[in-house]
PDB file of C-alpha atoms in Angstrom:
ATOM      1  CA  MET A   1      24.138   7.566  -7.509  1.00  0.00           C
ATOM      2  CA  LYS A   2      21.221   9.179  -5.714  1.00  0.00           C
ATOM      3  CA  LEU A   3      18.163   6.942  -5.336  1.00  0.00           C
ATOM      4  CA  VAL A   4      15.069   8.894  -6.361  1.00  0.00           C
ATOM      5  CA  VAL A   5      11.488   7.583  -6.142  1.00  0.00           C
ATOM      6  CA  GLN A   6       9.044   9.248  -8.558  1.00  0.00           C
ATOM      7  CA  GLU A   7       5.365   8.495  -8.076  1.00  0.00           C
ATOM      8  CA  PHE A   8       2.001   9.636  -9.396  1.00  0.00           C
ATOM      9  CA  LEU A   9      -0.524   9.742  -6.555  1.00  0.00           C
ATOM     10  CA  THR A  10      -4.158  10.583  -5.930  1.00  0.00           C
ATOM     11  CA  LEU A  11      -5.016  12.875  -3.051  1.00  0.00           C
ATOM     12  CA  ASP A  12      -5.818   9.788  -0.953  1.00  0.00           C
ATOM     13  CA  GLY A  13      -2.436   8.260  -1.746  1.00  0.00           C
ATOM     14  CA  VAL A  14      -3.329   5.699  -4.436  1.00  0.00           C
ATOM     15  CA  SER A  15      -0.507   4.965  -6.876  1.00  0.00           C
ATOM     16  CA  GLN A  16      -2.108   2.096  -8.807  1.00  0.00           C
ATOM     17  CA  GLY A  17      -2.808   2.384 -12.529  1.00  0.00           C
ATOM     18  CA  PRO A  18      -2.332   6.101 -13.200  1.00  0.00           C
ATOM     19  CA  GLY A  19      -1.861   5.812 -16.954  1.00  0.00           C
ATOM     20  CA  ALA A  20      -4.706   3.715 -18.376  1.00  0.00           C
ATOM     21  CA  PRO A  21      -7.806   1.723 -17.334  1.00  0.00           C
ATOM     22  CA  ASP A  22      -6.035  -1.563 -18.109  1.00  0.00           C
ATOM     23  CA  GLU A  23      -2.586  -0.615 -16.813  1.00  0.00           C
ATOM     24  CA  ASP A  24      -2.964  -2.474 -13.504  1.00  0.00           C
ATOM     25  CA  THR A  25      -6.242  -4.201 -12.697  1.00  0.00           C
ATOM     26  CA  SER A  26      -4.820  -6.414  -9.935  1.00  0.00           C
ATOM     27  CA  ASP A  27      -7.046  -6.980  -6.901  1.00  0.00           C
ATOM     28  CA  GLY A  28     -10.058  -5.943  -8.986  1.00  0.00           C
ATOM     29  CA  PHE A  29      -8.953  -2.314  -9.453  1.00  0.00           C
ATOM     30  CA  THR A  30     -11.227  -0.613 -12.014  1.00  0.00           C
ATOM     31  CA  ARG A  31     -10.324   3.081 -11.789  1.00  0.00           C
ATOM     32  CA  GLY A  32      -7.077   3.206 -13.750  1.00  0.00           C
ATOM     33  CA  GLY A  33      -6.169   6.173 -15.910  1.00  0.00           C
ATOM     34  CA  TRP A  34      -6.908   8.763 -13.214  1.00  0.00           C
ATOM     35  CA  PHE A  35      -3.739  10.817 -13.834  1.00  0.00           C
ATOM     36  CA  VAL A  36      -4.258  11.309 -17.576  1.00  0.00           C
ATOM     37  CA  PRO A  37      -6.940  14.064 -17.393  1.00  0.00           C
ATOM     38  CA  HIS A  38      -4.508  16.225 -15.425  1.00  0.00           C
ATOM     39  CA  LEU A  39      -1.577  16.075 -17.843  1.00  0.00           C
ATOM     40  CA  ASP A  40      -0.524  19.353 -19.451  1.00  0.00           C
ATOM     41  CA  ALA A  41       2.527  20.912 -21.075  1.00  0.00           C
ATOM     42  CA  ALA A  42       3.831  22.166 -17.731  1.00  0.00           C
ATOM     43  CA  PHE A  43       3.890  18.687 -16.255  1.00  0.00           C
ATOM     44  CA  GLU A  44       5.427  17.218 -19.413  1.00  0.00           C
ATOM     45  CA  GLN A  45       8.245  19.735 -18.985  1.00  0.00           C
ATOM     46  CA  VAL A  46       8.752  18.748 -15.351  1.00  0.00           C
ATOM     47  CA  ALA A  47       8.799  15.044 -16.245  1.00  0.00           C
ATOM     48  CA  GLY A  48      11.287  15.704 -19.017  1.00  0.00           C
ATOM     49  CA  ASP A  49      13.539  17.667 -16.688  1.00  0.00           C
ATOM     50  CA  TRP A  50      13.473  14.792 -14.193  1.00  0.00           C
ATOM     51  CA  LEU A  51      14.350  12.265 -16.887  1.00  0.00           C
ATOM     52  CA  GLY A  52      17.257  14.482 -17.879  1.00  0.00           C
ATOM     53  CA  GLU A  53      18.778  13.853 -14.437  1.00  0.00           C
ATOM     54  CA  ALA A  54      18.687  10.048 -14.735  1.00  0.00           C
ATOM     55  CA  ASP A  55      21.693   7.808 -15.275  1.00  0.00           C
ATOM     56  CA  ALA A  56      19.789   4.543 -14.663  1.00  0.00           C
ATOM     57  CA  PHE A  57      16.334   3.219 -13.770  1.00  0.00           C
ATOM     58  CA  LEU A  58      15.269   0.785 -11.052  1.00  0.00           C
ATOM     59  CA  LEU A  59      11.900  -0.893 -11.564  1.00  0.00           C
ATOM     60  CA  GLY A  60       9.680  -3.548 -10.053  1.00  0.00           C
ATOM     61  CA  ARG A  61       8.604  -6.483 -12.205  1.00  0.00           C
ATOM     62  CA  ARG A  62       5.115  -5.205 -13.115  1.00  0.00           C
ATOM     63  CA  THR A  63       6.299  -1.734 -14.101  1.00  0.00           C
ATOM     64  CA  TYR A  64       9.231  -3.186 -16.000  1.00  0.00           C
ATOM     65  CA  GLU A  65       7.009  -5.500 -18.018  1.00  0.00           C
ATOM     66  CA  ASN A  66       4.656  -2.633 -18.914  1.00  0.00           C
ATOM     67  CA  PHE A  67       7.509  -0.299 -19.856  1.00  0.00           C
ATOM     68  CA  ALA A  68       9.403  -2.992 -21.804  1.00  0.00           C
ATOM     69  CA  ARG A  69       6.244  -3.702 -23.788  1.00  0.00           C
ATOM     70  CA  ASP A  70       5.429  -0.086 -24.623  1.00  0.00           C
ATOM     71  CA  TRP A  71       8.540   2.105 -24.767  1.00  0.00           C
ATOM     72  CA  PRO A  72      10.522   0.286 -27.494  1.00  0.00           C
ATOM     73  CA  ARG A  73       7.586   0.999 -29.831  1.00  0.00           C
ATOM     74  CA  MET A  74       7.263   4.684 -28.859  1.00  0.00           C
ATOM     75  CA  THR A  75      10.285   5.844 -30.793  1.00  0.00           C
ATOM     76  CA  ASP A  76       8.727   9.222 -31.679  1.00  0.00           C
ATOM     77  CA  HIS A  77       8.095  10.179 -28.051  1.00  0.00           C
ATOM     78  CA  PRO A  78      10.612  12.740 -26.720  1.00  0.00           C
ATOM     79  CA  PHE A  79      11.228  10.612 -23.606  1.00  0.00           C
ATOM     80  CA  ALA A  80      12.001   7.445 -25.599  1.00  0.00           C
ATOM     81  CA  PRO A  81      15.758   7.967 -26.162  1.00  0.00           C
ATOM     82  CA  VAL A  82      16.385   8.257 -22.420  1.00  0.00           C
ATOM     83  CA  LEU A  83      14.102   5.435 -21.285  1.00  0.00           C
ATOM     84  CA  ASN A  84      15.203   3.094 -24.050  1.00  0.00           C
ATOM     85  CA  GLY A  85      18.891   3.930 -23.934  1.00  0.00           C
ATOM     86  CA  LEU A  86      19.851   4.081 -20.244  1.00  0.00           C
ATOM     87  CA  PRO A  87      20.556   1.008 -18.076  1.00  0.00           C
ATOM     88  CA  LYS A  88      17.523  -0.586 -16.438  1.00  0.00           C
ATOM     89  CA  TYR A  89      17.620  -2.684 -13.256  1.00  0.00           C
ATOM     90  CA  VAL A  90      14.650  -4.886 -12.346  1.00  0.00           C
ATOM     91  CA  ALA A  91      14.061  -6.064  -8.775  1.00  0.00           C
ATOM     92  CA  SER A  92      12.332  -9.433  -9.062  1.00  0.00           C
ATOM     93  CA  HIS A  93      12.368 -12.883  -7.496  1.00  0.00           C
ATOM     94  CA  THR A  94      10.313 -14.352 -10.364  1.00  0.00           C
ATOM     95  CA  LEU A  95      11.932 -13.070 -13.574  1.00  0.00           C
ATOM     96  CA  THR A  96      14.810 -15.240 -14.723  1.00  0.00           C
ATOM     97  CA  GLU A  97      15.792 -13.298 -17.834  1.00  0.00           C
ATOM     98  CA  ALA A  98      15.056  -9.852 -19.177  1.00  0.00           C
ATOM     99  CA  GLY A  99      14.856 -10.726 -22.836  1.00  0.00           C
ATOM    100  CA  ALA A 100      16.294  -8.603 -25.617  1.00  0.00           C
ATOM    101  CA  THR A 101      13.414  -6.198 -26.237  1.00  0.00           C
ATOM    102  CA  TRP A 102      14.536  -3.486 -23.814  1.00  0.00           C
ATOM    103  CA  ASP A 103      18.308  -3.561 -23.453  1.00  0.00           C
ATOM    104  CA  PRO A 104      20.342  -2.827 -21.460  1.00  0.00           C
ATOM    105  CA  THR A 105      18.466  -4.529 -18.584  1.00  0.00           C
ATOM    106  CA  THR A 106      19.824  -6.357 -15.527  1.00  0.00           C
ATOM    107  CA  ILE A 107      17.692  -8.412 -13.129  1.00  0.00           C
ATOM    108  CA  LEU A 108      18.416  -7.984  -9.415  1.00  0.00           C
ATOM    109  CA  THR A 109      17.652 -11.084  -7.357  1.00  0.00           C
ATOM    110  CA  GLY A 110      18.556 -12.371  -3.915  1.00  0.00           C
ATOM    111  CA  ASP A 111      19.203  -9.604  -1.381  1.00  0.00           C
ATOM    112  CA  VAL A 112      17.680  -6.756  -3.400  1.00  0.00           C
ATOM    113  CA  PRO A 113      18.372  -3.982  -0.822  1.00  0.00           C
ATOM    114  CA  ALA A 114      22.048  -4.983  -0.777  1.00  0.00           C
ATOM    115  CA  ARG A 115      22.179  -5.005  -4.578  1.00  0.00           C
ATOM    116  CA  VAL A 116      20.561  -1.558  -4.679  1.00  0.00           C
ATOM    117  CA  ALA A 117      23.018  -0.269  -2.080  1.00  0.00           C
ATOM    118  CA  ASP A 118      25.826  -1.452  -4.367  1.00  0.00           C
ATOM    119  CA  LEU A 119      24.274   0.436  -7.277  1.00  0.00           C
ATOM    120  CA  LYS A 120      24.064   3.602  -5.195  1.00  0.00           C
ATOM    121  CA  ARG A 121      27.800   3.455  -4.562  1.00  0.00           C
ATOM    122  CA  ARG A 122      28.482   3.747  -8.286  1.00  0.00           C
ATOM    123  CA  PRO A 123      29.291   7.190  -9.694  1.00  0.00           C
ATOM    124  CA  GLY A 124      26.451   9.012 -11.402  1.00  0.00           C
ATOM    125  CA  ARG A 125      23.396  11.163 -10.904  1.00  0.00           C
ATOM    126  CA  ASP A 126      19.888   9.725 -10.381  1.00  0.00           C
ATOM    127  CA  LEU A 127      18.987   6.068 -10.038  1.00  0.00           C
ATOM    128  CA  GLN A 128      15.268   6.613 -10.631  1.00  0.00           C
ATOM    129  CA  VAL A 129      12.372   4.438  -9.499  1.00  0.00           C
ATOM    130  CA  HIS A 130       9.262   5.061 -11.614  1.00  0.00           C
ATOM    131  CA  GLY A 131       6.010   3.652 -10.282  1.00  0.00           C
ATOM    132  CA  SER A 132       6.870   0.270  -8.725  1.00  0.00           C
ATOM    133  CA  ALA A 133       5.127   1.129  -5.451  1.00  0.00           C
ATOM    134  CA  ARG A 134       5.894  -2.160  -3.692  1.00  0.00           C
ATOM    135  CA  LEU A 135       9.572  -1.782  -4.546  1.00  0.00           C
ATOM    136  CA  ALA A 136       9.517   1.832  -3.364  1.00  0.00           C
ATOM    137  CA  GLN A 137       8.002   0.743  -0.044  1.00  0.00           C
ATOM    138  CA  SER A 138      10.751  -1.810   0.513  1.00  0.00           C
ATOM    139  CA  LEU A 139      13.455   0.711  -0.363  1.00  0.00           C
ATOM    140  CA  LEU A 140      11.982   3.228   2.082  1.00  0.00           C
ATOM    141  CA  ALA A 141      11.911   0.548   4.781  1.00  0.00           C
ATOM    142  CA  ALA A 142      15.584  -0.207   4.078  1.00  0.00           C
ATOM    143  CA  GLY A 143      16.528   3.480   4.362  1.00  0.00           C
ATOM    144  CA  LEU A 144      17.854   3.583   0.804  1.00  0.00           C
ATOM    145  CA  VAL A 145      15.690   6.358  -0.685  1.00  0.00           C
ATOM    146  CA  ASP A 146      17.358   9.762  -0.899  1.00  0.00           C
ATOM    147  CA  GLU A 147      14.583  11.756  -2.554  1.00  0.00           C
ATOM    148  CA  LEU A 148      10.838  11.490  -3.192  1.00  0.00           C
ATOM    149  CA  ARG A 149       9.234  13.257  -6.142  1.00  0.00           C
ATOM    150  CA  LEU A 150       5.461  13.082  -5.794  1.00  0.00           C
ATOM    151  CA  ALA A 151       3.014  14.298  -8.440  1.00  0.00           C
ATOM    152  CA  ILE A 152      -0.397  14.452  -6.758  1.00  0.00           C
ATOM    153  CA  ALA A 153      -3.498  14.613  -8.952  1.00  0.00           C
ATOM    154  CA  PRO A 154      -6.630  16.415  -7.681  1.00  0.00           C
ATOM    155  CA  VAL A 155      -8.731  13.269  -7.410  1.00  0.00           C
ATOM    156  CA  VAL A 156      -9.860  10.889  -4.650  1.00  0.00           C
ATOM    157  CA  LEU A 157     -10.474   7.262  -5.641  1.00  0.00           C
ATOM    158  CA  GLY A 158     -11.330   5.578  -2.362  1.00  0.00           C
ATOM    159  CA  GLU A 159      -9.715   2.315  -3.466  1.00  0.00           C
ATOM    160  CA  GLY A 160      -6.505   0.994  -4.939  1.00  0.00           C
ATOM    161  CA  ARG A 161      -2.979   0.243  -3.808  1.00  0.00           C
ATOM    162  CA  ARG A 162      -1.384   3.096  -1.893  1.00  0.00           C
ATOM    163  CA  LEU A 163       2.235   4.160  -1.857  1.00  0.00           C
ATOM    164  CA  PHE A 164       2.132   4.599   1.930  1.00  0.00           C
ATOM    165  CA  PRO A 165       0.002   1.750   3.296  1.00  0.00           C
ATOM    166  CA  ASP A 166      -0.860   1.073   6.911  1.00  0.00           C
ATOM    167  CA  GLY A 167       2.150  -0.550   8.537  1.00  0.00           C
ATOM    168  CA  GLY A 168       4.613   1.097   6.149  1.00  0.00           C
ATOM    169  CA  ALA A 169       8.025   2.309   7.264  1.00  0.00           C
ATOM    170  CA  PRO A 170       7.973   5.588   9.282  1.00  0.00           C
ATOM    171  CA  THR A 171      10.104   8.097   7.384  1.00  0.00           C
ATOM    172  CA  GLY A 172      11.032  11.695   8.106  1.00  0.00           C
ATOM    173  CA  LEU A 173      10.959  14.071   5.147  1.00  0.00           C
ATOM    174  CA  ARG A 174      12.097  17.603   4.353  1.00  0.00           C
ATOM    175  CA  LEU A 175      10.273  19.541   1.646  1.00  0.00           C
ATOM    176  CA  THR A 176      12.777  21.028  -0.796  1.00  0.00           C
ATOM    177  CA  SER A 177      10.459  22.367  -3.508  1.00  0.00           C
ATOM    178  CA  HIS A 178       6.842  22.441  -4.597  1.00  0.00           C
ATOM    179  CA  ARG A 179       4.714  23.795  -7.413  1.00  0.00           C
ATOM    180  CA  THR A 180       1.294  23.304  -8.987  1.00  0.00           C
ATOM    181  CA  THR A 181       0.676  22.906 -12.709  1.00  0.00           C
ATOM    182  CA  PRO A 182      -2.165  24.699 -14.511  1.00  0.00           C
ATOM    183  CA  ALA A 183      -4.053  21.376 -14.713  1.00  0.00           C
ATOM    184  CA  GLY A 184      -3.905  21.045 -10.931  1.00  0.00           C
ATOM    185  CA  VAL A 185      -1.111  18.524 -10.345  1.00  0.00           C
ATOM    186  CA  SER A 186       0.678  19.352  -7.095  1.00  0.00           C
ATOM    187  CA  ILE A 187       4.378  18.479  -7.288  1.00  0.00           C
ATOM    188  CA  HIS A 188       6.300  17.987  -4.063  1.00  0.00           C
ATOM    189  CA  ILE A 189       9.968  17.069  -3.779  1.00  0.00           C
ATOM    190  CA  PHE A 190      11.269  15.743  -0.458  1.00  0.00           C
ATOM    191  CA  THR A 191      14.583  14.516   0.848  1.00  0.00           C
ATOM    192  CA  THR A 192      14.495  11.773   3.471  1.00  0.00           C
ATOM    193  CA  THR A 193      15.764  12.595   6.962  1.00  0.00           C
ATOM    194  CA  GLY A 194      15.645   9.253   8.762  1.00  0.00           C
ATOM    195  CA  SER A 195      13.075   8.585  11.481  1.00  0.00           C
ATOM    196  CA  PRO A 196      10.263  11.139  11.804  1.00  0.00           C
ATOM    197  CA  ASP A 197      10.376  13.630  14.673  1.00  0.00           C
ATOM    198  CA  CYS A 198       7.520  13.909  17.153  1.00  0.00           C
ATOM    199  CA  GLY A 199       6.642  16.523  19.750  1.00  0.00           C
ATOM    200  CA  THR A 200       3.958  17.912  22.038  1.00  0.00           C
ATOM    201  CA  TYR A 201       2.099  21.084  21.183  1.00  0.00           C
ATOM    202  CA  GLY A 202       2.298  23.574  24.030  1.00  0.00           C
ATOM    203  CA  GLY A 203       0.288  26.456  22.550  1.00  0.00           C
ATOM    204  CA  GLY A 204       1.465  29.909  21.534  1.00  0.00           C
ATOM    205  CA  ALA A 205       3.820  30.878  18.741  1.00  0.00           C
TER     206      ALA A 205
END
């Protein structure tokens, strides 16, 4: 399977709490819900198309707990059959059991990068990471991410947990597609290319 990281970001790179004020208030974050004003039908279509490429989901503990709480009750939502029906894998050193509310779910413990590498060797399409920024950072550092899908909202928060923090893993990227929705969300899709290239500008064309 191809490992795909999908993230909602602000223009200054914050990924924390895009969906609601109380979604993630860790570290005193008070500006959650910043992505919601920029949702429109065009973005819903993009998100649905992405979900249609998934064969499994890989989530961090916090995102898993939020999704497992909410999605089993959202049976009328068009995304619910995919999110509720496909296999879920949770990377966590603290969860001991997934419970029965959001099956099928498997907890990955121990050497998580090695477990994820094993999952990638299975046949299939996308193994999608939704949110789960800390997990995404560790997967980038391990060189396991094949594709980044970034939906960037036209807002600057000035605080909050960022997807690409100082000291994060250097990663080369190649832009494969981009578009902007009527509500102003800028969507960029990148493939990873290993270490980033550097050079010296010499002037001229």
